Coordinates of N, CA, C and O in Angstrom, one line a residue:
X1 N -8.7 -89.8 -123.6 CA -8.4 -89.8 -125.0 C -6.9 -90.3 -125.1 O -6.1 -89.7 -124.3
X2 N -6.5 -91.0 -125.8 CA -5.0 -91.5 -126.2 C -4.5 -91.3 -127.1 O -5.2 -91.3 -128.1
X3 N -3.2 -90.9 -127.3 CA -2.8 -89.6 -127.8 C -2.0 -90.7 -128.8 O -1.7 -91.8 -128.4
X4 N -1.5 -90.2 -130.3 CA -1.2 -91.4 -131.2 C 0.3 -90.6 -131.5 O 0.2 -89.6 -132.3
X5 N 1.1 -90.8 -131.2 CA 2.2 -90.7 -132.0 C 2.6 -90.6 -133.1 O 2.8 -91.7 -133.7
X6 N 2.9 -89.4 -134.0 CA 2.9 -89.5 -135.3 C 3.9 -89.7 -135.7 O 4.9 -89.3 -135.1
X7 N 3.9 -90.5 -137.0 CA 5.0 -91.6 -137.5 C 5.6 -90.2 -139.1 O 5.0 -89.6 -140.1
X8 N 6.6 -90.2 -138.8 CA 7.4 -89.0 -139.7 C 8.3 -89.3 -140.1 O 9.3 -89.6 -139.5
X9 N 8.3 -89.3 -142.0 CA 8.7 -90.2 -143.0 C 9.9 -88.4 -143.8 O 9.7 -87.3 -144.3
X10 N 10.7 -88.8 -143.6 CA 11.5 -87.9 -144.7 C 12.1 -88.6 -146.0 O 12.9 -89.5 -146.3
X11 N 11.0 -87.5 -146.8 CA 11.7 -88.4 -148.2 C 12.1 -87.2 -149.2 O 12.0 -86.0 -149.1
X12 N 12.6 -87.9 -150.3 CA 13.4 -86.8 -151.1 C 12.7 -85.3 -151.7 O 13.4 -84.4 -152.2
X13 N 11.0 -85.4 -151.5 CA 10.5 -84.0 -152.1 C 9.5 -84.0 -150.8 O 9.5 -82.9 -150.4
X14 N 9.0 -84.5 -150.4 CA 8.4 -84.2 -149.1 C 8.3 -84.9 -147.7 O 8.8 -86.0 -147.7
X15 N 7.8 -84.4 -146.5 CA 8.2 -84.9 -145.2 C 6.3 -85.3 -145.2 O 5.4 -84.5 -145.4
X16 N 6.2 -86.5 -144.8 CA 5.0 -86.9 -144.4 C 4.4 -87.1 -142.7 O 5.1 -87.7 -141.9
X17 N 3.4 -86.5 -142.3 CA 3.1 -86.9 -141.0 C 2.3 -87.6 -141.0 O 1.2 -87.1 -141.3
X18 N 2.4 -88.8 -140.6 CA 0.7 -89.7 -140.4 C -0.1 -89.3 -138.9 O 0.6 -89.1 -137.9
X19 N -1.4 -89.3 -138.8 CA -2.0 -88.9 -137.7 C -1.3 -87.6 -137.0 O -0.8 -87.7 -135.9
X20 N -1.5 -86.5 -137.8 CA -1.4 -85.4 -137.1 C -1.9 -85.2 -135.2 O -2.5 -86.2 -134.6
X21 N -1.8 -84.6 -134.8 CA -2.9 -84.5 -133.6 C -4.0 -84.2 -133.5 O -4.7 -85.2 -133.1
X22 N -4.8 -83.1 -134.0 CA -6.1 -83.3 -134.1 C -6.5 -84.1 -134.6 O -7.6 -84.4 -134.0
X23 N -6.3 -84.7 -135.5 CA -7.2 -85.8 -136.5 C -6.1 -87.1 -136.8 O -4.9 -87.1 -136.7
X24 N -7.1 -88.1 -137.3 CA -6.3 -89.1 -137.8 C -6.3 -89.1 -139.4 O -6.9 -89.7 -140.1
X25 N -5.3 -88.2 -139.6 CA -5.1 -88.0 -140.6 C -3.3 -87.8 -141.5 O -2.3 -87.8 -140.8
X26 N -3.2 -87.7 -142.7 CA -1.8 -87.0 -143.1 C -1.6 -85.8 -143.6 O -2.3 -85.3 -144.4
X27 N -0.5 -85.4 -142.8 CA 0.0 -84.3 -143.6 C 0.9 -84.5 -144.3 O 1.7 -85.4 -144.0
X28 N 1.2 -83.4 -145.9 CA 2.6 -84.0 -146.7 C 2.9 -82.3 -146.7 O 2.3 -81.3 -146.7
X29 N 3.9 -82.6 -146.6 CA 4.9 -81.0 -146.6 C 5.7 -80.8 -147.5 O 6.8 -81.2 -147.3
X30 N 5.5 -80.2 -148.6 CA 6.6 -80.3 -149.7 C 7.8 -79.6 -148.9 O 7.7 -78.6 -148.2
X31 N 9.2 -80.5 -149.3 CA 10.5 -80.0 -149.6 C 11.0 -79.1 -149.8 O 12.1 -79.4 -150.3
X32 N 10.8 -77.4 -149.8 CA 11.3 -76.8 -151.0 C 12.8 -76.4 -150.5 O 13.3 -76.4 -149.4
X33 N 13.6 -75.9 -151.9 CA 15.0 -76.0 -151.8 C 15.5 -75.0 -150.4 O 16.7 -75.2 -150.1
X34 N 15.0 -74.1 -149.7 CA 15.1 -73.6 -148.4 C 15.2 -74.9 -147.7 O 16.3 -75.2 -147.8
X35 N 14.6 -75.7 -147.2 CA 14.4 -76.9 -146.7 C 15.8 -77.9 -146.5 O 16.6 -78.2 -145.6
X36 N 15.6 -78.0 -148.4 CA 16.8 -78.9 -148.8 C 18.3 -78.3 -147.7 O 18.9 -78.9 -146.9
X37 N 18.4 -77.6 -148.0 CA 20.0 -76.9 -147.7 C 19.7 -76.9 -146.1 O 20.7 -77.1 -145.5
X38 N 18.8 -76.8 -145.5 CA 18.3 -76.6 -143.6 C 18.2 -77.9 -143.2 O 18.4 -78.2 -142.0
X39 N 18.0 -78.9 -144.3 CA 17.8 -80.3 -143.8 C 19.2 -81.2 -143.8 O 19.6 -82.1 -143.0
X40 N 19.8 -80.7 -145.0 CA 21.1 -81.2 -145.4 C 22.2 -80.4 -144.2 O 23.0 -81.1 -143.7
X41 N 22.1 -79.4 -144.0 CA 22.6 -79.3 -142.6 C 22.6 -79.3 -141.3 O 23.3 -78.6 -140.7
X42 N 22.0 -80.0 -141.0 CA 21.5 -80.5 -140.1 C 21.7 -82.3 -139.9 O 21.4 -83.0 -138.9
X43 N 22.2 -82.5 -141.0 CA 22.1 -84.3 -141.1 C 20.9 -84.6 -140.8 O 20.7 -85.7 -140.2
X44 N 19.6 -83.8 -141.2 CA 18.4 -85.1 -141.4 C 17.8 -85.5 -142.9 O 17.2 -84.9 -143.8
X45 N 18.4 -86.9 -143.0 CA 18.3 -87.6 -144.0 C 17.2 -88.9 -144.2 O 16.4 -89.2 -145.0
X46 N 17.7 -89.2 -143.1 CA 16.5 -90.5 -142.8 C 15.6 -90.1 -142.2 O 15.5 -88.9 -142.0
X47 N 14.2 -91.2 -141.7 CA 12.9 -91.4 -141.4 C 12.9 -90.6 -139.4 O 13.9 -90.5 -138.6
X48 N 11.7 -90.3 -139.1 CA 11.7 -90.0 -137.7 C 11.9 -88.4 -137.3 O 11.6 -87.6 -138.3
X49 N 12.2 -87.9 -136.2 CA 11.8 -86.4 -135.9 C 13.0 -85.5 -136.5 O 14.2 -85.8 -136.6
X50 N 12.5 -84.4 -136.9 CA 13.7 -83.3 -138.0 C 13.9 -82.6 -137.0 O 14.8 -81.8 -137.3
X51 N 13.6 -82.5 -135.8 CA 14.0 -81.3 -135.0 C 14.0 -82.3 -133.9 O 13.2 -83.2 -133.6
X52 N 15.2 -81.8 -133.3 CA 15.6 -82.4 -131.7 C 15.7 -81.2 -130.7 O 15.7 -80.0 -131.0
X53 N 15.8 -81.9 -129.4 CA 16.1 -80.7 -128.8 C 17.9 -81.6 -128.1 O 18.7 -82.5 -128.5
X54 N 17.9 -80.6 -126.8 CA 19.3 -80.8 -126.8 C 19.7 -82.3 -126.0 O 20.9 -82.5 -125.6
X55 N 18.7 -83.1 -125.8 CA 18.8 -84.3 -125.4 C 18.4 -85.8 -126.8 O 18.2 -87.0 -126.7
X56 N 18.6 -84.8 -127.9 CA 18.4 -85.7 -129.3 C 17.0 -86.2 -129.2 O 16.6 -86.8 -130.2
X57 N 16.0 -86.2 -128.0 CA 14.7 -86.5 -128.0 C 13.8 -85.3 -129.3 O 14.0 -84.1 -129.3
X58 N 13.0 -86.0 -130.0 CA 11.9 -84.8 -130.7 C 11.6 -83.7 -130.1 O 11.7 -83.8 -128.8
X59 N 11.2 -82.7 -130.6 CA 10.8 -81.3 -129.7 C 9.4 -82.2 -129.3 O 8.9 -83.2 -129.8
X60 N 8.8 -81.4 -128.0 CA 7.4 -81.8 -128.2 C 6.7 -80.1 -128.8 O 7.2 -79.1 -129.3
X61 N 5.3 -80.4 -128.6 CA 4.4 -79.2 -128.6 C 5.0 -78.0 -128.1 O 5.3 -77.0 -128.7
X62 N 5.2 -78.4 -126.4 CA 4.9 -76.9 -126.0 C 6.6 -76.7 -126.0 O 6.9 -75.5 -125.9
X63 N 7.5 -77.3 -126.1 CA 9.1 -77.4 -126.1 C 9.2 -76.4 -127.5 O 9.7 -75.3 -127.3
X64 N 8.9 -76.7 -129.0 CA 8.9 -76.0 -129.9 C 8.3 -74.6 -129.7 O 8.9 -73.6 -130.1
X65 N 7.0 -74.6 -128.7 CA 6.3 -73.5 -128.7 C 7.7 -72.1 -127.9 O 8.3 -71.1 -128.2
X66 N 7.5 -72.8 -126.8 CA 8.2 -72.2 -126.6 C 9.7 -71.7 -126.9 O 10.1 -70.6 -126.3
X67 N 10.5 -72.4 -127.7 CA 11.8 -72.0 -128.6 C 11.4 -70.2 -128.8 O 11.7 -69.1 -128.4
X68 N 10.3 -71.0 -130.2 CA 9.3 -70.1 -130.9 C 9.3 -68.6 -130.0 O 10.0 -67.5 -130.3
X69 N 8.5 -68.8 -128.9 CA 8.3 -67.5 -128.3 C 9.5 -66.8 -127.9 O 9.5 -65.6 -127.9
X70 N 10.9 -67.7 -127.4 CA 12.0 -67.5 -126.9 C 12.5 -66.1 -127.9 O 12.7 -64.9 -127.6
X71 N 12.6 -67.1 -129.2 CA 13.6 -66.6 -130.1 C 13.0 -65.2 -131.7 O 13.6 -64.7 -132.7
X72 N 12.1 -65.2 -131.5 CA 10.8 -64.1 -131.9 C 11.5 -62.3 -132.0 O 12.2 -61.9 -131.1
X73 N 11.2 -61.7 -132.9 CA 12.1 -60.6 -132.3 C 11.6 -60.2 -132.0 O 10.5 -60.8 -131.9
X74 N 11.7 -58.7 -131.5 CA 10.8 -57.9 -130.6 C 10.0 -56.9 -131.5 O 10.4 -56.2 -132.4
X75 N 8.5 -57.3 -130.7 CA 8.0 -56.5 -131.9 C 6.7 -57.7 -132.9 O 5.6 -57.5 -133.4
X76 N 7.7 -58.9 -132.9 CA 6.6 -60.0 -133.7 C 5.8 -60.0 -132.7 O 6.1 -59.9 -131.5
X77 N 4.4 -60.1 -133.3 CA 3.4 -60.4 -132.4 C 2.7 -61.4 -132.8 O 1.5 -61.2 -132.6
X78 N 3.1 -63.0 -133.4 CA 2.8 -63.9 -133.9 C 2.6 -65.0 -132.9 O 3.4 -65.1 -132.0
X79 N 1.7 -65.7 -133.0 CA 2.1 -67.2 -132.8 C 2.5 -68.2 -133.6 O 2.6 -68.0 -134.8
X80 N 2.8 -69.4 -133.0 CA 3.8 -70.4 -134.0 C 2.4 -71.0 -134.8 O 2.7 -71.6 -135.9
X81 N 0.5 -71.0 -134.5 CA -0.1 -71.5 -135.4 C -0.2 -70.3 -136.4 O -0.4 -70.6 -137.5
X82 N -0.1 -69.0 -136.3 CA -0.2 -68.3 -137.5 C 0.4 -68.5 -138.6 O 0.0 -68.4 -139.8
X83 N 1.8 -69.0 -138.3 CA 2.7 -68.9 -139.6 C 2.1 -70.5 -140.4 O 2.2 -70.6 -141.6
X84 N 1.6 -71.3 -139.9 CA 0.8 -72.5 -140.8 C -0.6 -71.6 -141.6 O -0.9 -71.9 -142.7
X85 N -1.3 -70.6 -140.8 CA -2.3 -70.2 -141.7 C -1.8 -69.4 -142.8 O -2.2 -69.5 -143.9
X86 N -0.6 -68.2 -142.3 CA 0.4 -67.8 -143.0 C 0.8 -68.4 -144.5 O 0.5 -68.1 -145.6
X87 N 1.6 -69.3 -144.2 CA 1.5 -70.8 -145.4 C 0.7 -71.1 -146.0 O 0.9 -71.0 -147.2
X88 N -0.5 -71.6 -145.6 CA -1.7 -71.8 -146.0 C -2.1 -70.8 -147.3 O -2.5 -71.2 -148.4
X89 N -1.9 -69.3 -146.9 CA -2.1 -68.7 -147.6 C -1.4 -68.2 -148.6 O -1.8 -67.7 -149.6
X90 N 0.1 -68.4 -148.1 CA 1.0 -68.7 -149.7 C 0.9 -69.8 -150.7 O 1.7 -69.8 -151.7
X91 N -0.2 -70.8 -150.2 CA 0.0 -72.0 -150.5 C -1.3 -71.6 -151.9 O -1.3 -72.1 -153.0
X92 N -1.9 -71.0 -151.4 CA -3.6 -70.1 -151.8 C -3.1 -69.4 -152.8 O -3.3 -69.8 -153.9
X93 N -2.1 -68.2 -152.5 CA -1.6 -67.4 -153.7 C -0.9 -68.2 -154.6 O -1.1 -67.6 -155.7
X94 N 0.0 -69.4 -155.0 CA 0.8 -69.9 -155.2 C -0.3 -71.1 -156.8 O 0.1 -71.8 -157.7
X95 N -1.6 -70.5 -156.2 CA -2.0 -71.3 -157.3 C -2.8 -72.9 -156.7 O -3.5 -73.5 -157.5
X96 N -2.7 -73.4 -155.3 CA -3.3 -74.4 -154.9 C -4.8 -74.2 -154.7 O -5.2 -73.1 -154.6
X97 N -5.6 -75.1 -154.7 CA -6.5 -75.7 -154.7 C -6.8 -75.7 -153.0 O -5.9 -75.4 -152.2
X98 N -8.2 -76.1 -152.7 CA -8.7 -75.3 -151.2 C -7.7 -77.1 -150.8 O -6.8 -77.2 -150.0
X99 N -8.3 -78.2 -151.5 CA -8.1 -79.6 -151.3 C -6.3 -80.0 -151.4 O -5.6 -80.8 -150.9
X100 N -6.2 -78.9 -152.3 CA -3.9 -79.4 -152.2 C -3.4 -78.6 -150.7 O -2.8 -79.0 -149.8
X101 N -3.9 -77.4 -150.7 CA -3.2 -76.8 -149.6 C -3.7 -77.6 -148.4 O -3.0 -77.5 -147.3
X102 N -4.7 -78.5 -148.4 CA -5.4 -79.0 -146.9 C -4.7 -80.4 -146.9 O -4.6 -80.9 -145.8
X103 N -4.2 -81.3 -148.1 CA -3.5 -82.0 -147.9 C -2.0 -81.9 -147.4 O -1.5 -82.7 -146.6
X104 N -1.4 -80.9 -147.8 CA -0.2 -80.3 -147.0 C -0.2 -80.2 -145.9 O 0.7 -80.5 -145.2
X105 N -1.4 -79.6 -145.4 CA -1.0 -79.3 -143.8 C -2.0 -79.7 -143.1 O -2.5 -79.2 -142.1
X106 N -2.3 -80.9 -143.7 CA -3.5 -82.1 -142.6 C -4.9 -81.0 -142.2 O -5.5 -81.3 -141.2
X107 N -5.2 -80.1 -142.9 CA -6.7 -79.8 -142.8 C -7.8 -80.0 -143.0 O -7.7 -81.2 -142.9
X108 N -8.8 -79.8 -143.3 CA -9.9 -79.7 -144.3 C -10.0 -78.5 -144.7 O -9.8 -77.3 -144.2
X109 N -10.7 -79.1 -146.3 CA -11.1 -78.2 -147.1 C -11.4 -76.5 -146.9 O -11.1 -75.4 -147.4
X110 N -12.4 -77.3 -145.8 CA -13.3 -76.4 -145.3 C -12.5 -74.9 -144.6 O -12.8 -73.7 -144.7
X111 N -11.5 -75.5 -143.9 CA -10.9 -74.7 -143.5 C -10.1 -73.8 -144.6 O -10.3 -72.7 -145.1
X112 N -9.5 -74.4 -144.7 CA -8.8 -73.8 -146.3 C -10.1 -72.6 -147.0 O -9.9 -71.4 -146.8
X113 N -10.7 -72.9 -147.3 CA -12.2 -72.2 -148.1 C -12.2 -70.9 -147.2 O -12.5 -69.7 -147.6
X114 N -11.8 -71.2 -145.8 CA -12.6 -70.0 -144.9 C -11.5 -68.9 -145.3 O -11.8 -67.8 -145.6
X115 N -9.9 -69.5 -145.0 CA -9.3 -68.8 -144.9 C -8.8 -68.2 -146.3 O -7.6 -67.7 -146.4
X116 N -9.7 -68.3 -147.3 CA -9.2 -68.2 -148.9 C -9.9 -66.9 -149.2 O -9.4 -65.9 -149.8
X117 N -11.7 -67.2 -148.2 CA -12.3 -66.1 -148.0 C -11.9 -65.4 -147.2 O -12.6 -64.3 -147.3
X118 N -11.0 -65.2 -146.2 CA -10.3 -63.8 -145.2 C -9.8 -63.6 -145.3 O -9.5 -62.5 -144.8
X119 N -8.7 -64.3 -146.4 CA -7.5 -64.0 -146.4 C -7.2 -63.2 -148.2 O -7.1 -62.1 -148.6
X120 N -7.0 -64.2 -148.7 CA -6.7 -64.0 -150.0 C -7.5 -63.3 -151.1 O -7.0 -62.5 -151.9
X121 N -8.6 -63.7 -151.1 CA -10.0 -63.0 -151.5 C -10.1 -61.5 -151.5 O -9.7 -60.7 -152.4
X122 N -10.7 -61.4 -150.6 CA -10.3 -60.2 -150.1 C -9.2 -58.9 -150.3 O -9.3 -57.8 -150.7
X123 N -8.1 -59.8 -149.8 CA -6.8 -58.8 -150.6 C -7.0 -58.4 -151.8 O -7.1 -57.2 -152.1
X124 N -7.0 -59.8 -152.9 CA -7.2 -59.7 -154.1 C -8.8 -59.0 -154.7 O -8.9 -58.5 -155.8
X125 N -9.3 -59.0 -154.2 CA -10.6 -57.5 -154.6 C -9.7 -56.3 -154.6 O -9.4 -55.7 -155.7
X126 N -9.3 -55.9 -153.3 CA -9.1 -54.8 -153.0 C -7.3 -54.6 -153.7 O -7.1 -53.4 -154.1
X127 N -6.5 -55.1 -153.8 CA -5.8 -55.0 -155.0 C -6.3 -54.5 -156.4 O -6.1 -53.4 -157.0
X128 N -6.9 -55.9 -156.8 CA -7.6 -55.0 -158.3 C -8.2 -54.2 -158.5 O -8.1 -53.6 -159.6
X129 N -9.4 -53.8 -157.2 CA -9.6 -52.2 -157.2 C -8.6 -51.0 -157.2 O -8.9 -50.1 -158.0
X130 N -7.4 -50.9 -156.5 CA -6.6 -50.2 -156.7 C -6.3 -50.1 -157.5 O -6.4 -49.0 -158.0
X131 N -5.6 -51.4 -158.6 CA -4.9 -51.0 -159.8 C -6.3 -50.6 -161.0 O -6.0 -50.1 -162.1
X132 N -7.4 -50.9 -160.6 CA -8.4 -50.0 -161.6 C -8.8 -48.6 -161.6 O -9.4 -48.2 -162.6
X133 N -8.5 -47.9 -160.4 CA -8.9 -47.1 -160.0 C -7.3 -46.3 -160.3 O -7.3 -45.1 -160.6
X134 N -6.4 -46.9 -160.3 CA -5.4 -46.0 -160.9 C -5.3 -45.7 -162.1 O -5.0 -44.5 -162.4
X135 N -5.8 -46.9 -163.2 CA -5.5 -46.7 -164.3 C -6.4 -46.0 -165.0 O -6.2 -45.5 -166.0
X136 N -7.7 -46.0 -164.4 CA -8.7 -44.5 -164.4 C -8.6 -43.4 -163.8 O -9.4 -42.6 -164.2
X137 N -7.8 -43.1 -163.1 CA -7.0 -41.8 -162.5 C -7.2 -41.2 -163.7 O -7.2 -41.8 -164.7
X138 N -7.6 -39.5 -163.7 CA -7.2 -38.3 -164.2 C -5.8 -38.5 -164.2 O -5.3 -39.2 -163.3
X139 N -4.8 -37.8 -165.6 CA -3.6 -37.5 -165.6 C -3.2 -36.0 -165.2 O -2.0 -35.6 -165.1

């Protein structure tokens, strides 16, 4: 299998990835002003990789991965793909669409849907049950 290099576009409200790794596909990453101020310090302004490591080469995969695990506090018990489903699911609460959140971060739908039903769904039942069940409370 031959592995495609993804071509990474920084522009003024979002960072584009063409051909993610699993698929040949894009991801678009909105900008938000957290970003702006991390990007602007950093001097990444132009087109190509936002994160270097200490030889100005792109991180790779397992180079980021491991940062990630390096620098973790003690106690997180995360991996670096959870905080994308993580996302995903702010992306979910925030009012997106199964198809806007899966354009953001180069998924499918499908995926999105699953995790709308484990994730968010769910909570949100069991949320509005609480707040009904309170406001039927005996005083």
């Amino acid at each position: 299998m031959t592995s495609t290099v993804p071509t990474i576009t920084v522009g003024k409200t979002a960072i584009i990835i063409e051909h993610t790794r699993k698929r040949d596909t894009r991801a678009v990453i909105p900008i938000l002003p957290e970003a702006h101020k991390l990007l602007d310090r950093i001097g990444r302004k132009d087109n190509g990789p936002v994160l270097l490591n200490s030889r100005g080469s792109a991180w790779t995969e397992s180079g980021l991965g491991s940062v990630f695990q390096k620098s973790k506090p003690k106690g997180f018990d995360r991996r670096i793909h959870d905080l994308r489903g993580t996302f995903a699911t702010r992306l979910i609460l925030a009012g997106a669409t199964d198809q806007q959140a899966a354009d953001v971060l180069g998924w499918g739908a499908k995926e999105i849907a699953t995790i709308r039903r484990r994730y968010v769904d769910s909570e949100r039942v069991v949320i509005e049950l609480a707040e009904m069940m309170s406001r039927r409370a005996p005083a």
